CSV table of C-alpha atoms in Angstrom, one decimal:
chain,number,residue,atom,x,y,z
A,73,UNK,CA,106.5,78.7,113.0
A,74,UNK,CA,104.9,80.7,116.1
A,75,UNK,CA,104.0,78.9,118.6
A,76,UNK,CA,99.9,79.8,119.5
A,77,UNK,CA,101.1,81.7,123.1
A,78,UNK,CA,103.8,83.6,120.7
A,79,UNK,CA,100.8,84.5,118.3
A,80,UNK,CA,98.5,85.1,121.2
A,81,UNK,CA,101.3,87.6,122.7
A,82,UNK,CA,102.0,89.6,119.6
A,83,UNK,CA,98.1,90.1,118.6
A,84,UNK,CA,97.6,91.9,122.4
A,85,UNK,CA,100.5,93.7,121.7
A,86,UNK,CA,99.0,95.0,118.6
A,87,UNK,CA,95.7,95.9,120.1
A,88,UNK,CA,97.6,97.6,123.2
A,89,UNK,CA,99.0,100.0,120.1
A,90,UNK,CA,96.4,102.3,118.8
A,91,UNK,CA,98.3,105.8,119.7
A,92,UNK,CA,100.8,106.1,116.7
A,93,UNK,CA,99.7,108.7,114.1
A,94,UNK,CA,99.3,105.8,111.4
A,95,UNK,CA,96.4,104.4,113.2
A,96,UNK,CA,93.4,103.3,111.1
A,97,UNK,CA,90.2,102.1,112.7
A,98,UNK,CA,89.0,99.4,110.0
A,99,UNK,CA,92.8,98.0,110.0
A,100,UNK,CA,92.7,97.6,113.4
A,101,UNK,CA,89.3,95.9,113.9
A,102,UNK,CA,90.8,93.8,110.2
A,103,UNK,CA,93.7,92.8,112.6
A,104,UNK,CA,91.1,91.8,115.7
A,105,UNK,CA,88.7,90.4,113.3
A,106,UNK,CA,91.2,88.0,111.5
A,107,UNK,CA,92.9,87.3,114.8
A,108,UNK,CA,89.9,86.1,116.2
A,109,UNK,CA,89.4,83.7,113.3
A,110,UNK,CA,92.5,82.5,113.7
A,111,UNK,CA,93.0,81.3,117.6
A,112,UNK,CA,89.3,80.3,118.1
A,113,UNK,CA,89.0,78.5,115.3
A,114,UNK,CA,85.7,79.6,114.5
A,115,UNK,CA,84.3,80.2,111.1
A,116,UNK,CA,83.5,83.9,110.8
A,117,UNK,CA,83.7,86.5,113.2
A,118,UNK,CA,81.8,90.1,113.4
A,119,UNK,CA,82.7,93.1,114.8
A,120,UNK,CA,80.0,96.0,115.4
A,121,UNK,CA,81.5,99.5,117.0
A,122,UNK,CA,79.2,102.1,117.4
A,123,UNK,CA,79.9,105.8,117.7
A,124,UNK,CA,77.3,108.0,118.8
A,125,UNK,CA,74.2,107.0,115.2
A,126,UNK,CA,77.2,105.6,113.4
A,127,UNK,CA,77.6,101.9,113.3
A,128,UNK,CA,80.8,100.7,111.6
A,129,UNK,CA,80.9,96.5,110.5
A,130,UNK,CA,83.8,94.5,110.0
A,131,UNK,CA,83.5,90.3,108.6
A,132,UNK,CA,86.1,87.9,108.7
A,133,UNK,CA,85.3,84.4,107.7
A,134,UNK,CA,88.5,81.2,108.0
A,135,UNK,CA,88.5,81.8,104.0
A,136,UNK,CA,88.7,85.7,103.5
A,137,UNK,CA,90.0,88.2,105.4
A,138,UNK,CA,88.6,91.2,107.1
A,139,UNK,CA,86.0,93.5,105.5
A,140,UNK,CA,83.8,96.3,106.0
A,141,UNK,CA,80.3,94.9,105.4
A,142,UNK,CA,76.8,97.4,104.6
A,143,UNK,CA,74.8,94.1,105.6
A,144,UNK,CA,73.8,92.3,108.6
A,145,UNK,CA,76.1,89.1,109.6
A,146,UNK,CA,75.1,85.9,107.6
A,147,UNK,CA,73.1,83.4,109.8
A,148,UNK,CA,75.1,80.5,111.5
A,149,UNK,CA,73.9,77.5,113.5
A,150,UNK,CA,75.9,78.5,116.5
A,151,UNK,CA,76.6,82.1,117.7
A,152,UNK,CA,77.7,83.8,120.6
A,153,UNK,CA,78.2,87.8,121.3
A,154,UNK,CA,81.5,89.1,123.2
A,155,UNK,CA,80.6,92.8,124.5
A,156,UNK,CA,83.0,95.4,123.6
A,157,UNK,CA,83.2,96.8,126.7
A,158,UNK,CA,85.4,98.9,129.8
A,159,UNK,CA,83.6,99.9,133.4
A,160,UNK,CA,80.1,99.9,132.1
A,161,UNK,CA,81.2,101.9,128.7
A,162,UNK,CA,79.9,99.6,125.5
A,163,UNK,CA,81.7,100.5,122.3
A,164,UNK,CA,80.5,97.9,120.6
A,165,UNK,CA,80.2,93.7,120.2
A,166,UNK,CA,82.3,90.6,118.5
A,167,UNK,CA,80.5,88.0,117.0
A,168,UNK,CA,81.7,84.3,117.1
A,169,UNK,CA,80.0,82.2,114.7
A,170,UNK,CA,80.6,78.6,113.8
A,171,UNK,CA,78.7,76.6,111.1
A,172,UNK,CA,78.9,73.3,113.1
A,173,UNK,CA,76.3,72.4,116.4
A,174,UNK,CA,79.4,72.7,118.6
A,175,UNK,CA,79.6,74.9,121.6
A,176,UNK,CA,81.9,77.4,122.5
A,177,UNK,CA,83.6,76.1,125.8
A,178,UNK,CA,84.6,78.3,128.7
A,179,UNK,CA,88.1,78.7,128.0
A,180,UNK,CA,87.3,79.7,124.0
A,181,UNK,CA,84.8,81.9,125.4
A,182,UNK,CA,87.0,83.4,128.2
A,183,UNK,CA,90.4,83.5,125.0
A,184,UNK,CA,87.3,85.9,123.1
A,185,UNK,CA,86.3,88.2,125.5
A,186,UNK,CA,89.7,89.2,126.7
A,187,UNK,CA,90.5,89.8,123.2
A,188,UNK,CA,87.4,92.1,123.1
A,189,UNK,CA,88.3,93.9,126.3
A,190,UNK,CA,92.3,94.4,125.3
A,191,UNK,CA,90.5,95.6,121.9
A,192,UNK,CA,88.1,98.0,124.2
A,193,UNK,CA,91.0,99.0,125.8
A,194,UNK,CA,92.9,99.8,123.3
A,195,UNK,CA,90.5,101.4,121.4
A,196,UNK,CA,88.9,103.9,124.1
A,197,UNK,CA,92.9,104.9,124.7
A,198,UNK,CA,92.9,106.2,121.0
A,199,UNK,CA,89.6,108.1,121.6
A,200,UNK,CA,90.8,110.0,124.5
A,201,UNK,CA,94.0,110.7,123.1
A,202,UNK,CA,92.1,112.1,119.2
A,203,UNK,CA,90.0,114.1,121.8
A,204,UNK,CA,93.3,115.0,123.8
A,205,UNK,CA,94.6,116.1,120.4
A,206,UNK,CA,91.6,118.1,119.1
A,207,UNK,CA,91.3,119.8,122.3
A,208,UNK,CA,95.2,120.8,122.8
A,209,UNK,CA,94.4,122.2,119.1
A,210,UNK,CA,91.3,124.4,120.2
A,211,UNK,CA,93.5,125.5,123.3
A,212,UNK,CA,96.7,126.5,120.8
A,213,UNK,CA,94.3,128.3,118.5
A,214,UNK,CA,92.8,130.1,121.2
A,215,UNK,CA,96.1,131.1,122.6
A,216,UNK,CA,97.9,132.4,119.2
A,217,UNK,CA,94.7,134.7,119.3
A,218,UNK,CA,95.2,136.2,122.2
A,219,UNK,CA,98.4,136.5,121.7
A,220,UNK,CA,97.7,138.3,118.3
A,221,UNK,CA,95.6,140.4,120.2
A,222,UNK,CA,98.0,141.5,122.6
A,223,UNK,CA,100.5,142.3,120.0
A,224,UNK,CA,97.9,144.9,118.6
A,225,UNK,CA,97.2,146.3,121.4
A,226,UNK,CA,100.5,147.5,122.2
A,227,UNK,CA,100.7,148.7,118.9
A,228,UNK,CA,98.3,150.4,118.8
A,229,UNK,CA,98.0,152.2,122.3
A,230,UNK,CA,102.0,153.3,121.1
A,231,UNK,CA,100.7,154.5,117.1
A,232,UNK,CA,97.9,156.5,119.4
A,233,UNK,CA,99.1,157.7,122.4
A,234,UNK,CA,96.5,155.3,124.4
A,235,UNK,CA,96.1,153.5,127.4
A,236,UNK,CA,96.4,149.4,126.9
A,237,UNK,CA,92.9,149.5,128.0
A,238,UNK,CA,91.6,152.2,125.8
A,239,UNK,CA,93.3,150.5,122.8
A,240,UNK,CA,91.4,147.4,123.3
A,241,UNK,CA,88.5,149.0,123.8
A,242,UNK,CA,89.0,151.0,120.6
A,243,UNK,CA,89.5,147.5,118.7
A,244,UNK,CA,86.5,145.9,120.0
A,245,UNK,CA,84.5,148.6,119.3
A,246,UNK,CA,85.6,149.0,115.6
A,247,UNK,CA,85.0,145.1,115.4
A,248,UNK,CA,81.2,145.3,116.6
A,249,UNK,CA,80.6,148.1,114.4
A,250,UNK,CA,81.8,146.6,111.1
A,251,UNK,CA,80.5,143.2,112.5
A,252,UNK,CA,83.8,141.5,112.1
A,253,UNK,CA,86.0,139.0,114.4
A,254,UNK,CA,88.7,141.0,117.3
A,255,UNK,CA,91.2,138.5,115.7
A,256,UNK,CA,90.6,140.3,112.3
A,257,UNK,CA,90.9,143.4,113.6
A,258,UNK,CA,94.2,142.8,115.4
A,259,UNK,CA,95.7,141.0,112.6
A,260,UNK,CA,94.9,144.2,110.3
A,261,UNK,CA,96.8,146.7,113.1
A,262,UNK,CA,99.4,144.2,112.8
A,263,UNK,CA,99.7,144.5,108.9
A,264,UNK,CA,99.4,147.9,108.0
A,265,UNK,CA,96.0,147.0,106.3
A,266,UNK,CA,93.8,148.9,108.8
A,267,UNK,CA,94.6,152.4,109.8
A,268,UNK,CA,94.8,153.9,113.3
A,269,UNK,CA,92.3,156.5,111.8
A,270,UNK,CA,89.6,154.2,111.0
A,271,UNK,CA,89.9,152.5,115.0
A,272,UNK,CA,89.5,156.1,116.3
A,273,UNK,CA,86.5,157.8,114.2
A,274,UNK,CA,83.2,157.2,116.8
């Protein structure tokens, strides 16, 4: 049996883990949900994380686990919201909810919110790094054109007897006049598929 500082440990150490490729968002609020349930010993719990008009809901209660819910959180006698939140950046909220009169205390409340803010935490890292991601792929795409480009511009200066210059000039001009991406153009001097010819006719 765990002892509840074991179970406390490994439940940061699961919400400190959001960069491996097999990450999935409604698992991981599931994980806080259910987690929450469990060492407050509170009835329900709610989660809310919002991104940008999207609003995404996950409900635990101490009988069922985690779910993504369409509905707003059932009514309880005694509530209290934990802000999802780093430096002034909200995410999102937790919900505590209990069905008896009794009041959170300090130290339950103060157990909640630094789950929230380890979950914040955790969760802003694996924004940042999906943008890193998206933006390292824009940058690699961007590269492998120019570098397709380059290619057909030395071929094609050597195929015509041009200047580098003139040959890129050449391409771009063929590619405004048919209306058509440089990156085509270069990719069809690369292939065979577009004839030195064609780039020199006016």
């Amino acid at each position: 049996m765990q002892s509840r500082e074991q179970r406390l440990t490994e439940v940061f150490i699961k919400l400190a883990d959001t960069l491996g490729e097999d990450f999935e968002l409604a698992a991981f609020l599931g994980m806080l949900a259910e987690a929450t349930v469990e060492l407050l010993e509170v009835d329900a719990v709610g989660l809310d994380l919002t991104d940008d008009d999207h609003v995404l809901r996950v409900f635990a209660t101490a009988d069922s686990p985690a779910q993504l819910v369409e509905q707003d959180h059932p009514s309880y006698p005694t509530t209290e919201m934990l802000p999802l939140c780093l430096r002034g950046k909200a995410i999102g909220s937790m919900n505590l909810f209990r069905t008896g009169p009794v009041p959170f205390s300090e130290q339950e409340l103060g157990l909640g919110q630094a789950l929230s803010d380890m979950a914040t935490i955790g969760l802003l890292h694996e924004r940042e790094h999906r943008g890193r991601q998206e933006l390292c792929g824009q940058l690699q795409q961007a590269l492998d054109s120019r570098i397709l480009i380059e290619q057909a511009k030395g071929m094609l200066a050597e195929r015509a007897g041009l200047s580098l210059p003139d040959a890129f000039a050449a391409m771009r001009s063929y590619a405004r006049g048919k209306g058509c991406g440089l990156k085509a153009v270069a990719r069809g001097v690369l292939d065979g598929t577009l004839r030195t010819a064609s780039l020199m006719t006016p």
